[in-house]
Amino acid sequence: MLAVNGIDVYYGESRVLTHVGLSVADGQVVCVMGRNGVGKTTLLKTIMGLLVPRRGAVEFRGRNITRRPPYERARLGIGYVPQGREIFPGLTVRDNLTLGARRKQPAPERLDYVLALFPALGGMLGKRGGDLSGGQQQQLAIARALIADPALLLLDEPTEGIQPSIVDEIAEVLQRIKREGRRSILLVEQYLEFARSICDRFYVMDKGVVALEGERQTFDVDRVSALLSV
Ligand SMILES: Nc1ncnc2c1ncn2[C@@H]1O[C@H](COP(=O)(O)OP(=O)(O)OP(=O)(O)O)[C@@H](O)[C@H]1O
Ligand SMILES: [Mg+2]
C-alpha cells in the first residue's frame, strides 16, 4: 500500500529526517511513536506531499508519488488528519465535511457512513466548527478525511488534548475501520497503550531516524517507553 524508502527531509538547510523508511500493508494499522520534535509530523507531511524529500521516495499502491502534489495524492486515495485538526472554524460541520468530500455535496452514502461512525456529528451539521469542543473537532477532522473514502488514512496525534471519553470513541472507530479491512491506517500517537492496542506494526522515531520497528508481537513496552521518555 505505502512504502517510504530512505527519505531525507529538510527545512531550509536543517535536516529533520535522515534515511527514514516505513511500510504499510493493505488493511494494516501502523503506528509511529516518538518524543516531541523527532519528526513525526514531518514524516506525515512528506507522505501527503506537503513537503518534498531531498533523497528517497514515497510509493503508494505501486506508483512513485514523490513529486506528486497533495491534491493528487488525495485523489489517489490518501486521507490526512493533521495535528491540531485544522477544521474551518467559521464553516458549519456540514460544510467542513463537504470540503473533505471535494465535490458540491457529499454523496449521501458517504455522509451516512461517517455519521454512523460519529453519531454525535449528525446533530451538529448546522453548527459552526469553531463552536465544537476539541474532541468533537477531532471527530469532525477524522470524518472529513473519511468522507472521501481513502485507502490510506494518515492520523497525526488524534488523541492529543482530547478528553478520555472521546479518546475511547476514537479508538473504537479506528478498531471498526480495522475490522472492515478496507483501508490502512498510519497513526502517529504518543500514548503507548493506545498505539499498542491497535497497531499491527510499529515504528519509534528518535531525532529524525527510525530507532526501533517491528510487528505487534515484538512490541516491548520497556524498550519503547525508554525511547519515549525524556
Ligand atoms: N516549518 C518548520 N521550519 C523549520 N523547522 C521545523 C518546521 N516544522 C518543524 N520543524 C522542526 O523539525 C523538527 C521535527 O518537527 P516535527 O513537527 O516533525 O516533530 P514531531 O515529532 O511531530 O513533534 P510533536 O510530537 O511535537 O508533534 C523539530 O525540531 C521542529 O522544530
Ligand atoms: Mg507532530
XYZ file of C-alpha atoms and ligand atoms in Angstrom:
262
model
C 0.000 0.000 0.000
C 2.549 2.572 1.181
C 6.335 2.396 1.081
C 8.578 5.208 2.256
C 12.105 4.476 1.108
C 15.095 6.172 2.697
C 13.820 9.729 2.751
C 15.852 12.742 3.848
C 13.731 15.828 4.556
C 14.994 19.329 5.268
C 13.589 22.640 6.443
C 15.954 25.004 4.674
C 19.430 23.714 5.474
C 18.403 21.796 8.566
C 17.870 18.093 8.075
C 14.939 16.793 10.078
C 14.559 13.255 8.681
C 17.503 11.043 7.803
C 17.023 7.951 5.663
C 13.595 7.179 7.086
C 11.874 4.076 5.761
C 8.475 2.677 6.590
C 5.842 0.460 5.054
C 2.133 -0.092 5.479
C 0.433 -3.162 4.026
C -3.206 -3.392 2.886
C -5.609 -3.249 5.820
C -2.858 -2.717 8.380
C -2.739 -0.231 11.216
C 0.796 1.069 11.624
C 1.783 3.355 14.490
C 4.602 5.876 14.612
C 5.715 6.953 18.063
C 8.450 9.233 19.313
C 9.122 12.161 21.597
C 8.206 15.751 20.717
C 10.171 17.148 17.813
C 11.636 13.888 16.443
C 9.981 14.384 13.058
C 6.659 12.501 13.141
C 4.609 15.313 11.623
C 7.349 15.976 9.073
C 7.073 12.337 8.009
C 3.288 12.515 7.538
C 3.551 15.818 5.674
C 6.069 14.228 3.331
C 3.752 11.279 2.717
C 0.919 13.733 1.981
C 3.118 15.832 -0.337
C 3.227 18.999 1.760
C 6.999 18.537 1.952
C 9.252 17.028 -0.701
C 12.206 14.857 0.321
C 15.703 15.655 -0.973
C 16.522 11.987 -1.190
C 14.464 8.828 -1.196
C 10.991 8.048 -2.483
C 7.369 7.630 -1.476
C 5.409 4.899 -3.213
C 1.680 4.440 -2.946
C -0.074 1.408 -4.425
C 2.912 0.691 -6.609
C 3.352 4.226 -8.007
C 6.144 6.593 -7.228
C 4.335 9.681 -5.889
C 7.394 11.504 -4.535
C 6.831 14.558 -6.756
C 3.036 14.492 -6.846
C 1.232 17.450 -5.236
C -1.047 16.867 -2.226
C -4.349 17.147 -4.134
C -3.271 14.359 -6.474
C -2.355 12.164 -3.534
C -5.776 12.847 -2.043
C -7.342 11.819 -5.330
C -5.237 8.661 -5.412
C -6.652 7.677 -2.028
C -4.635 9.225 0.801
C -6.623 10.954 3.556
C -4.924 13.232 6.076
C -5.978 14.308 9.552
C -3.411 16.940 10.557
C -2.119 17.516 14.054
C -4.246 20.216 15.660
C -7.194 19.137 13.468
C -7.319 22.272 11.272
C -11.035 22.291 10.802
C -12.534 25.505 9.422
C -13.972 27.269 12.477
C -16.235 29.629 10.552
C -17.791 26.911 8.406
C -20.542 24.579 9.528
C -19.909 20.943 10.273
C -21.704 20.085 7.042
C -19.510 22.457 5.003
C -16.354 21.071 6.617
C -17.481 17.606 5.526
C -18.336 18.853 2.041
C -14.798 20.221 1.660
C -13.448 16.795 2.624
C -15.657 15.172 0.006
C -14.154 17.515 -2.656
C -17.469 17.866 -4.524
C -20.528 20.095 -4.311
C -22.293 17.773 -1.901
C -21.019 14.667 -0.141
C -22.561 11.537 -1.643
C -25.427 10.541 0.693
C -23.958 7.102 1.377
C -20.600 8.636 2.323
C -22.291 11.103 4.666
C -24.294 8.235 6.202
C -21.098 6.242 6.653
C -19.232 8.935 8.590
C -22.303 9.856 10.650
C -22.697 6.195 11.586
C -19.090 6.246 12.820
C -19.572 9.571 14.646
C -23.277 9.808 15.519
C -22.753 12.954 17.618
C -21.868 14.913 14.458
C -25.306 14.180 12.991
C -26.970 16.532 15.419
C -24.453 19.292 14.763
C -24.427 19.601 10.982
C -25.578 23.216 11.128
C -23.208 24.257 13.919
C -20.038 26.199 13.251
C -16.913 24.067 13.502
C -15.405 26.589 15.895
C -18.282 26.057 18.349
C -17.492 22.343 18.769
C -15.420 21.030 21.679
C -11.852 19.919 20.951
C -12.900 16.270 20.942
C -15.805 16.942 18.606
C -13.487 18.881 16.288
C -11.147 15.893 16.219
C -14.035 13.613 15.304
C -15.032 16.073 12.580
C -11.478 16.119 11.228
C -11.449 12.313 11.009
C -14.908 12.269 9.428
C -13.801 14.925 6.925
C -10.922 12.690 5.843
C -13.026 9.519 5.728
C -15.814 11.017 3.668
C -13.539 10.866 0.607
C -13.199 7.091 1.144
C -9.376 6.999 1.362
C -7.494 3.724 1.003
C -4.895 5.057 3.449
C -5.738 7.287 6.388
C -2.935 9.351 7.960
C -3.695 10.463 11.524
C -1.414 12.836 13.401
C -1.918 12.525 17.176
C -5.716 12.247 17.158
C -5.847 11.833 20.952
C -3.732 14.893 21.764
C -5.504 17.107 24.283
C -8.783 15.196 23.992
C -10.984 14.171 26.923
C -10.778 10.433 27.781
C -14.349 9.543 26.793
C -13.751 10.837 23.271
C -10.369 9.106 23.101
C -12.291 5.863 23.720
C -14.773 6.705 20.978
C -11.964 7.438 18.530
C -10.237 4.170 19.457
C -13.499 2.316 18.814
C -13.857 3.949 15.389
C -10.300 3.023 14.425
C -10.910 -0.577 15.559
C -14.057 -0.653 13.468
C -12.206 0.619 10.393
C -9.608 -2.051 11.005
C -12.266 -4.776 11.219
C -13.825 -3.549 7.979
C -10.425 -4.220 6.398
C -10.997 -1.805 3.508
C -8.331 0.740 4.352
C -4.970 1.091 6.012
C -4.157 3.490 8.813
C -0.874 5.217 9.602
C -1.248 6.630 13.090
C 1.144 8.979 14.859
C 0.488 8.501 18.530
C 2.307 9.388 21.737
C 0.112 7.303 24.054
C 1.833 3.973 24.155
C -1.179 1.950 25.315
C -3.412 3.398 22.642
C -0.822 2.599 19.990
C -0.159 -0.888 21.289
C -3.830 -1.764 21.479
C -4.418 -1.089 17.807
C -1.181 -1.470 15.827
C -0.174 -4.367 13.579
C 3.254 -2.845 13.153
C 5.062 -0.003 14.900
C 7.940 2.417 14.438
C 9.627 4.502 17.108
C 11.493 7.565 15.881
C 14.313 9.375 17.594
C 15.817 12.634 16.292
C 14.886 12.117 12.673
C 15.654 8.430 12.348
C 13.761 5.188 12.911
C 15.181 3.877 16.200
C 13.016 0.781 16.591
C 10.447 -1.028 14.458
C 8.630 -4.309 14.489
C 5.451 -6.327 14.349
C 2.941 -6.078 17.150
C 4.216 -9.290 18.846
C 7.645 -7.720 19.275
C 6.305 -4.535 20.924
C 8.447 -4.391 24.056
C 6.838 -1.838 26.371
C 10.071 -1.207 28.300
C 12.153 -0.565 25.193
C 9.511 1.628 23.630
C 8.943 3.641 26.796
C 12.677 4.157 27.183
C 12.694 5.788 23.734
C 9.661 7.897 24.602
C 10.826 9.147 27.992
C 12.614 12.471 28.054
N 8.277 24.691 9.393
C 9.397 24.351 10.049
N 10.555 25.037 9.847
C 11.687 24.689 10.499
N 11.773 23.678 11.381
C 10.677 22.979 11.611
C 9.418 23.284 10.984
N 8.486 22.403 11.420
C 9.122 21.609 12.294
N 10.419 21.934 12.420
C 11.429 21.254 13.256
O 11.571 19.941 12.760
C 11.696 19.007 13.823
C 10.622 17.949 13.699
O 9.359 18.552 13.859
P 8.018 17.711 13.761
O 6.901 18.688 13.890
O 8.038 16.861 12.568
O 8.116 16.813 15.076
P 7.026 15.903 15.792
O 7.672 14.607 16.083
O 5.779 15.893 15.001
O 6.779 16.676 17.189
P 5.469 16.769 18.105
O 5.406 15.498 18.870
O 5.733 17.940 18.990
O 4.281 16.973 17.217
C 11.618 19.817 15.115
O 12.927 20.060 15.534
C 10.935 21.093 14.682
O 11.352 22.165 15.489
Mg 3.878 16.461 15.401
